[in-house]
Amino acid sequence: MNGATTSGELRAHNRVRLLRAVHDGGATRTRAQLTRDLGLARGTASVLVAGLAEDALLHEEPAPEHARGRPTQVARPHPEGPLALAVDVREDAWELAACELGGDAHVLEVRPHDGTPRGALGPLGEALAEQTRRHGHRVVGVGVALAGPVRLGGLVDVAHLGWRSVDVPRLLGLPAPVPGGAPIVGNDTAFAALAEARRGLLRGVRVGLHLHVDFDLGGVLVVDGRPLDGANGTGAEFGHMPLGGGDRPCACGATGCWGMDVGANALLRQAGLAYGGGQGREQAARVLEAGGPPLAAAAKALGRGVAALVNAHDPEVVTLSGLGVDVLAAGREALLEAYGPGLMAIRRDRPPRVEPSALGWRGALLGAMESVFDAFLTPEGLERWRLSRA
Ligand SMILES: [Zn+2]
């Protein structure tokens, strides 16, 4: 065995572990906590932290408060450190943020779009190129969440908007070479579930169910912190199962999809208003606020479907993000009235809790960020960073 190679590899491995611990802990842990959590010798931790600070990956700051004794240092992201550009592309607008190690997201721009692939993705590509120029080598990757199934390679269908096999990386048209490689394109529900597993209520949960509601609904099972996204990356689609009891044809091509009965489109339809095409977010919010039959119908359909999925998958907890948070808050009673009777008798003694996401509307964006940092927090990613600064 080559000793030099081994110790070099060990050091590279420990650099990744330490940065990963800083990132996953929200950049709030002290050096002493990190040293203990990672089982490092104090001298080793000092050398690692010094090296990471020199490479502009970390920056130590005094802890805001310490009861007594010596001031303690918290490992924070370096002011010139790596940035992930993360985007949540909804059916009516996109939101772009710059994210630091530790998970802080600074929203740079929110822009409405016309619902066409070019209208949505053309200006977004320009905004990403502009941010990449502005921040230079600090941009280590781009993650993009979209409201539809994403096949490997970034081909997206958004049924409500009539998008079929839209080549997202091509339409974004980012100038090559993009730091960190091609943009990471993923489904909004799968990203929201990933974020919930890293920084929300699914953290440390072995089997969880996450549902993301916007104009319709997506859902995915999360096992050991990983959303089960299928053989082709298109698995986060519980919304396209006939769980709500309806029988209308869905824009996806199937019939009776659950997502047609839960979400902004369903609220608008139940209230007798125009719906579809990514239009009517504000009106749907007003319908929800007014309560009454449209809200009750959506909450009931949601509860009924959750019960079916709980019967199938036996999750510890069910988390709702996006509009699901509001449906749960305003329609909890109707939801639980459908949830309870839908459960198998063996599940009724201790039914899994149905909880609002700790991350609200931010989940899809934060999941896109996590995907970028997952690719970056590797020995190869850190080596590329070092070389890019040289
Ligand atoms: Zn469908």
Coordinates of C-alpha atoms and ligand atoms in Angstrom, one line a residue:
M1 CA 0.0 0.0 0.0
N2 CA 1.2 3.5 -0.8
G3 CA 1.2 5.4 2.5
A4 CA 1.2 8.8 0.9
T5 CA -1.8 8.1 -1.3
T6 CA -3.6 6.6 1.6
S7 CA -3.1 9.6 3.9
G8 CA -4.0 11.9 1.0
E9 CA -7.2 10.0 0.4
L10 CA -8.0 10.0 4.1
R11 CA -7.5 13.8 4.3
A12 CA -9.7 14.3 1.2
H13 CA -12.3 12.1 2.7
N14 CA -12.3 13.9 6.1
R15 CA -12.5 17.3 4.3
V16 CA -15.7 16.1 2.7
R17 CA -17.1 14.7 5.9
L18 CA -16.4 17.9 7.8
L19 CA -17.9 20.2 5.2
R20 CA -20.9 17.8 4.9
A21 CA -21.4 18.1 8.7
V22 CA -21.2 21.9 8.5
H23 CA -23.7 22.0 5.6
D24 CA -26.2 19.5 7.1
G25 CA -26.1 21.2 10.5
G26 CA -27.0 24.6 9.0
A27 CA -23.5 26.0 9.7
T28 CA -24.3 26.4 13.4
R29 CA -22.0 23.8 14.9
T30 CA -18.9 24.7 16.8
R31 CA -15.5 23.3 16.0
A32 CA -15.7 21.3 19.3
Q33 CA -19.1 19.8 18.3
L34 CA -17.9 18.9 14.8
T35 CA -14.7 17.3 16.2
R36 CA -16.8 15.2 18.6
D37 CA -19.5 14.3 16.1
L38 CA -17.0 13.2 13.5
G39 CA -14.8 11.3 16.0
L40 CA -11.7 13.3 15.0
A41 CA -8.6 14.1 17.1
R42 CA -8.5 17.7 18.0
G43 CA -5.2 18.3 16.2
T44 CA -6.6 16.7 13.0
A45 CA -9.8 18.8 13.2
S46 CA -7.6 22.0 13.6
V47 CA -5.5 21.1 10.5
L48 CA -8.7 20.3 8.5
V49 CA -10.5 23.5 9.4
A50 CA -7.4 25.6 8.7
G51 CA -7.0 23.9 5.2
L52 CA -10.7 24.5 4.4
A53 CA -10.5 28.1 5.5
E54 CA -7.4 28.6 3.3
D55 CA -9.4 27.2 0.4
A56 CA -12.3 29.6 1.1
L57 CA -14.7 26.8 1.9
L58 CA -15.1 27.7 5.6
H59 CA -14.8 30.7 7.8
E60 CA -14.8 30.5 11.6
E61 CA -16.7 33.0 13.7
P62 CA -17.0 33.4 17.4
A63 CA -20.3 31.7 18.7
P64 CA -22.9 34.3 19.4
E65 CA -23.2 33.3 23.0
H66 CA -21.1 31.2 25.3
A67 CA -21.9 30.9 29.0
R68 CA -18.4 30.8 30.3
G69 CA -14.9 29.7 29.4
R70 CA -13.0 30.4 26.2
P71 CA -14.8 31.8 23.2
T72 CA -15.9 29.0 21.0
Q73 CA -15.7 29.1 17.2
V74 CA -18.6 28.3 14.8
A75 CA -17.8 27.0 11.3
R76 CA -19.7 29.2 8.9
P77 CA -19.7 29.4 5.1
H78 CA -16.7 31.4 3.7
P79 CA -17.8 34.9 2.4
E80 CA -16.1 34.0 -0.9
G81 CA -17.2 30.3 -0.8
P82 CA -19.1 28.1 -3.1
L83 CA -22.6 29.1 -4.3
A84 CA -25.4 26.8 -5.6
L85 CA -27.9 28.6 -7.9
A86 CA -31.3 27.0 -7.2
V87 CA -34.5 27.6 -9.1
D88 CA -38.1 26.7 -8.5
V89 CA -40.0 26.9 -11.8
R90 CA -43.8 26.9 -11.0
E91 CA -46.6 26.9 -13.6
D92 CA -46.8 30.7 -13.4
A93 CA -43.5 32.1 -12.3
W94 CA -39.9 31.1 -11.3
E95 CA -37.8 32.0 -8.3
L96 CA -34.0 32.0 -8.4
A97 CA -31.8 32.0 -5.3
A98 CA -28.1 31.8 -4.5
C99 CA -27.4 29.3 -1.7
E100 CA -24.4 28.9 0.6
L101 CA -23.0 25.9 2.3
G102 CA -25.2 25.5 5.4
G103 CA -28.4 26.0 3.4
D104 CA -28.9 29.8 3.5
A105 CA -30.8 30.8 0.4
H106 CA -30.8 34.4 -0.8
V107 CA -33.6 35.0 -3.3
L108 CA -32.2 36.9 -6.3
E109 CA -35.2 37.2 -8.5
V110 CA -38.9 36.1 -8.9
R111 CA -40.3 36.5 -12.3
P112 CA -43.7 35.6 -13.8
H113 CA -43.8 33.7 -17.1
D114 CA -46.3 33.1 -19.9
G115 CA -46.4 29.3 -19.4
T116 CA -44.6 28.4 -22.7
P117 CA -41.2 26.6 -22.5
R118 CA -39.4 29.5 -24.3
G119 CA -41.2 32.1 -22.3
A120 CA -40.3 30.5 -19.0
L121 CA -36.9 29.1 -19.6
G122 CA -35.4 31.7 -22.0
P123 CA -35.3 34.5 -19.5
L124 CA -34.4 32.1 -16.8
G125 CA -31.3 31.0 -18.8
E126 CA -30.3 34.7 -19.2
A127 CA -30.7 35.3 -15.5
L128 CA -28.6 32.2 -14.7
A129 CA -25.9 33.3 -17.1
E130 CA -25.8 36.8 -15.6
Q131 CA -25.4 35.4 -12.1
T132 CA -22.7 33.0 -13.3
R133 CA -20.8 35.9 -14.8
R134 CA -21.3 38.0 -11.6
H135 CA -20.1 35.3 -9.2
G136 CA -17.6 33.6 -11.4
H137 CA -15.9 30.5 -10.1
R138 CA -18.0 30.7 -6.9
V139 CA -21.0 29.1 -8.8
V140 CA -20.5 25.4 -8.4
G141 CA -23.7 24.3 -10.0
V142 CA -27.3 25.0 -11.0
G143 CA -30.3 23.1 -9.8
V144 CA -33.8 23.5 -11.3
A145 CA -37.1 22.2 -9.9
L146 CA -40.0 21.8 -12.3
A147 CA -43.7 21.0 -11.8
G148 CA -43.8 17.8 -13.8
P149 CA -42.0 14.5 -14.3
V150 CA -38.4 14.9 -15.4
R151 CA -36.8 12.1 -17.3
L152 CA -33.0 11.5 -17.2
G153 CA -31.2 14.1 -19.3
G154 CA -33.7 16.9 -18.3
L155 CA -36.7 16.2 -20.5
V156 CA -39.8 17.6 -18.8
D157 CA -43.6 17.2 -19.2
V158 CA -45.8 19.7 -17.6
A159 CA -49.2 18.4 -18.6
H160 CA -51.2 21.5 -17.5
L161 CA -49.1 23.8 -19.7
G162 CA -49.0 21.4 -22.6
W163 CA -45.2 20.8 -22.2
R164 CA -44.1 17.5 -23.8
S165 CA -40.5 16.3 -23.7
V166 CA -39.2 19.8 -23.2
D167 CA -35.4 19.8 -23.2
V168 CA -34.7 22.1 -20.2
P169 CA -30.9 22.2 -20.4
R170 CA -31.1 23.1 -24.1
L171 CA -33.7 25.9 -23.6
L172 CA -31.8 27.3 -20.6
G173 CA -28.9 27.6 -23.1
L174 CA -26.2 28.1 -20.4
P175 CA -22.9 29.0 -22.0
A176 CA -20.4 26.1 -21.8
P177 CA -18.5 25.3 -19.8
V178 CA -20.9 25.9 -16.9
P179 CA -19.1 25.6 -13.5
G180 CA -20.2 22.3 -11.9
G181 CA -21.3 20.8 -15.3
A182 CA -24.8 20.6 -16.7
P183 CA -27.7 21.9 -14.6
I184 CA -29.4 19.4 -12.4
V185 CA -33.0 19.3 -13.4
G186 CA -35.6 17.6 -11.1
N187 CA -39.2 17.3 -10.1
D188 CA -40.4 19.8 -7.6
T189 CA -42.0 17.2 -5.3
A190 CA -38.9 15.0 -5.3
F191 CA -36.8 18.1 -4.4
A192 CA -39.2 19.2 -1.7
A193 CA -39.1 15.7 -0.2
L194 CA -35.3 15.7 -0.3
A195 CA -35.2 19.1 1.5
E196 CA -37.7 17.8 4.1
A197 CA -35.5 14.8 4.7
R198 CA -32.4 17.0 5.1
R199 CA -33.7 20.0 7.0
G200 CA -37.4 19.4 7.8
L201 CA -39.7 17.0 9.6
L202 CA -38.4 13.9 7.7
R203 CA -34.9 14.3 9.1
G204 CA -34.0 11.0 10.7
V205 CA -37.2 9.3 9.6
R206 CA -36.8 5.9 8.1
V207 CA -40.0 5.8 6.0
G208 CA -41.9 9.0 5.4
L209 CA -44.5 10.2 2.8
H210 CA -44.1 13.7 1.4
L211 CA -46.8 15.5 -0.6
H212 CA -46.3 18.8 -2.4
V213 CA -49.4 20.7 -3.5
D214 CA -49.5 23.6 -5.9
F215 CA -51.8 23.7 -8.9
D216 CA -52.1 20.0 -8.5
L217 CA -50.3 17.5 -6.3
G218 CA -47.2 15.4 -6.4
G219 CA -46.1 12.8 -3.8
V220 CA -43.3 10.5 -3.1
L221 CA -42.1 8.0 -0.5
V222 CA -38.9 8.9 1.3
V223 CA -36.8 6.0 2.6
D224 CA -33.7 6.6 4.7
G225 CA -33.6 10.2 3.6
R226 CA -33.9 9.4 -0.1
P227 CA -37.1 10.1 -2.2
L228 CA -37.8 7.0 -4.3
D229 CA -37.8 8.5 -7.7
G230 CA -38.1 5.4 -9.8
A231 CA -36.0 3.7 -12.5
N232 CA -36.1 6.7 -14.8
G233 CA -36.3 9.5 -12.3
T234 CA -40.1 10.0 -12.8
G235 CA -41.4 8.3 -9.7
A236 CA -42.7 11.3 -7.6
E237 CA -46.2 11.0 -9.1
F238 CA -48.7 9.8 -6.4
G239 CA -50.9 12.6 -7.8
H240 CA -51.5 10.6 -10.9
M241 CA -53.1 7.7 -9.0
P242 CA -57.0 7.4 -8.8
L243 CA -57.1 8.0 -5.0
G244 CA -59.6 10.9 -4.8
G245 CA -62.6 9.0 -6.2
G246 CA -63.0 11.1 -9.3
D247 CA -63.2 9.8 -12.9
R248 CA -62.2 12.9 -15.0
P249 CA -59.6 12.6 -17.7
C250 CA -56.3 14.1 -16.6
A251 CA -54.0 16.1 -18.8
C252 CA -51.4 13.5 -18.1
G253 CA -53.3 11.0 -20.2
A254 CA -54.7 8.9 -17.3
T255 CA -58.2 9.0 -15.8
G256 CA -59.3 10.0 -12.3
C257 CA -56.0 11.3 -11.1
W258 CA -55.9 12.4 -7.4
G259 CA -54.2 15.6 -8.3
M260 CA -57.3 16.8 -10.1
D261 CA -59.2 16.9 -6.8
V262 CA -56.5 18.6 -4.6
G263 CA -54.7 21.9 -5.3
A264 CA -55.3 25.3 -6.8
N265 CA -57.0 23.9 -10.0
A266 CA -59.4 21.8 -8.0
L267 CA -60.3 24.8 -5.7
L268 CA -61.0 27.0 -8.8
R269 CA -63.1 24.3 -10.4
Q270 CA -65.1 23.6 -7.3
A271 CA -65.8 27.4 -7.0
G272 CA -67.0 27.5 -10.6
L273 CA -64.1 29.6 -11.8
A274 CA -61.8 29.2 -14.8
Y275 CA -58.8 26.9 -14.1
G276 CA -55.8 25.4 -15.8
G277 CA -52.8 26.7 -17.7
G278 CA -51.0 27.9 -14.5
Q279 CA -53.5 30.7 -14.1
G280 CA -55.5 31.8 -11.0
R281 CA -53.1 31.4 -8.0
E282 CA -54.5 34.5 -6.2
Q283 CA -58.2 33.5 -6.9
A284 CA -57.5 30.0 -5.6
A285 CA -56.0 31.5 -2.4
R286 CA -59.2 33.5 -1.9
V287 CA -61.3 30.5 -2.5
L288 CA -59.3 28.6 0.1
E289 CA -59.6 31.5 2.6
A290 CA -63.4 31.7 2.1
G291 CA -63.6 28.0 3.2
G292 CA -66.9 26.3 2.4
P293 CA -67.6 23.4 0.0
P294 CA -64.5 23.9 -2.3
L295 CA -62.1 23.8 0.6
A296 CA -64.0 20.9 2.2
A297 CA -63.9 18.9 -1.1
A298 CA -60.1 19.4 -1.5
A299 CA -59.4 18.6 2.1
K300 CA -61.5 15.4 1.9
A301 CA -59.9 14.2 -1.3
L302 CA -56.5 14.9 0.3
G303 CA -57.4 12.9 3.5
R304 CA -58.8 10.0 1.5
G305 CA -55.7 9.7 -0.7
V306 CA -53.3 10.0 2.2
A307 CA -55.1 7.2 4.0
A308 CA -54.7 4.9 0.9
L309 CA -51.0 5.7 0.7
V310 CA -50.6 5.1 4.5
N311 CA -52.3 1.8 4.1
A312 CA -49.9 0.9 1.3
H313 CA -46.6 2.2 2.7
D314 CA -46.9 2.4 6.5
P315 CA -44.9 5.7 6.9
E316 CA -44.0 7.1 10.2
V317 CA -45.2 10.6 9.3
V318 CA -46.9 12.4 6.4
T319 CA -45.6 15.9 5.5
L320 CA -47.4 18.4 3.3
S321 CA -45.7 21.3 1.5
G322 CA -46.8 24.3 -0.7
L323 CA -50.5 24.8 -0.8
G324 CA -50.9 21.6 1.2
V325 CA -49.9 23.6 4.3
D326 CA -52.8 25.9 3.9
V327 CA -55.3 23.1 3.0
L328 CA -54.3 21.4 6.2
A329 CA -54.5 24.5 8.3
A330 CA -57.9 25.6 7.0
G331 CA -59.5 22.2 6.3
R332 CA -58.0 20.0 9.0
E333 CA -61.4 18.8 10.2
A334 CA -62.6 17.7 6.7
L335 CA -59.2 16.1 6.0
L336 CA -59.1 14.1 9.2
E337 CA -62.8 13.0 8.7
A338 CA -61.7 11.4 5.4
Y339 CA -58.3 10.2 6.7
G340 CA -59.5 8.1 9.7
P341 CA -62.2 6.0 8.0
G342 CA -59.8 5.4 5.0
L343 CA -57.3 3.7 7.2
M344 CA -57.1 -0.1 7.7
A345 CA -58.2 -1.1 11.2
I346 CA -54.6 -2.1 12.1
R347 CA -53.5 1.5 11.4
R348 CA -56.2 3.3 13.4
D349 CA -54.7 3.0 16.9
R350 CA -51.6 4.9 16.0
P351 CA -52.2 6.6 12.6
P352 CA -49.2 8.5 11.3
R353 CA -49.3 12.2 11.9
V354 CA -50.1 14.5 9.0
E355 CA -47.9 17.6 9.4
P356 CA -47.2 20.9 7.6
S357 CA -43.7 21.1 6.2
A358 CA -41.2 22.9 8.3
L359 CA -40.0 24.6 5.0
G360 CA -43.3 25.9 3.6
W361 CA -42.9 26.9 0.0
R362 CA -39.1 26.8 0.1
G363 CA -38.8 23.0 -0.2
A364 CA -38.4 22.6 -4.0
L365 CA -35.8 25.4 -4.1
L366 CA -33.8 23.9 -1.2
G367 CA -34.0 20.4 -2.7
A368 CA -32.5 21.8 -5.9
M369 CA -29.7 23.3 -3.8
E370 CA -29.1 20.0 -2.0
S371 CA -28.7 18.2 -5.3
V372 CA -26.0 20.7 -6.4
F373 CA -24.1 20.5 -3.1
D374 CA -24.4 16.6 -3.1
A375 CA -22.5 16.7 -6.4
F376 CA -20.0 19.3 -5.0
L377 CA -19.3 17.7 -1.6
T378 CA -17.0 14.9 -3.0
P379 CA -13.2 14.7 -3.1
E380 CA -13.4 15.4 -6.9
G381 CA -15.7 18.4 -6.4
L382 CA -13.5 20.0 -3.7
E383 CA -10.4 19.4 -5.9
R384 CA -12.1 21.1 -8.9
W385 CA -12.9 24.0 -6.5
R386 CA -9.2 24.3 -5.4
L387 CA -8.0 24.3 -9.0
S388 CA -10.6 26.8 -10.1
R389 CA -9.2 29.3 -7.5
A390 CA -5.6 28.7 -8.4
Ligands
ZN1 ZN -52.9 12.5 -14.2

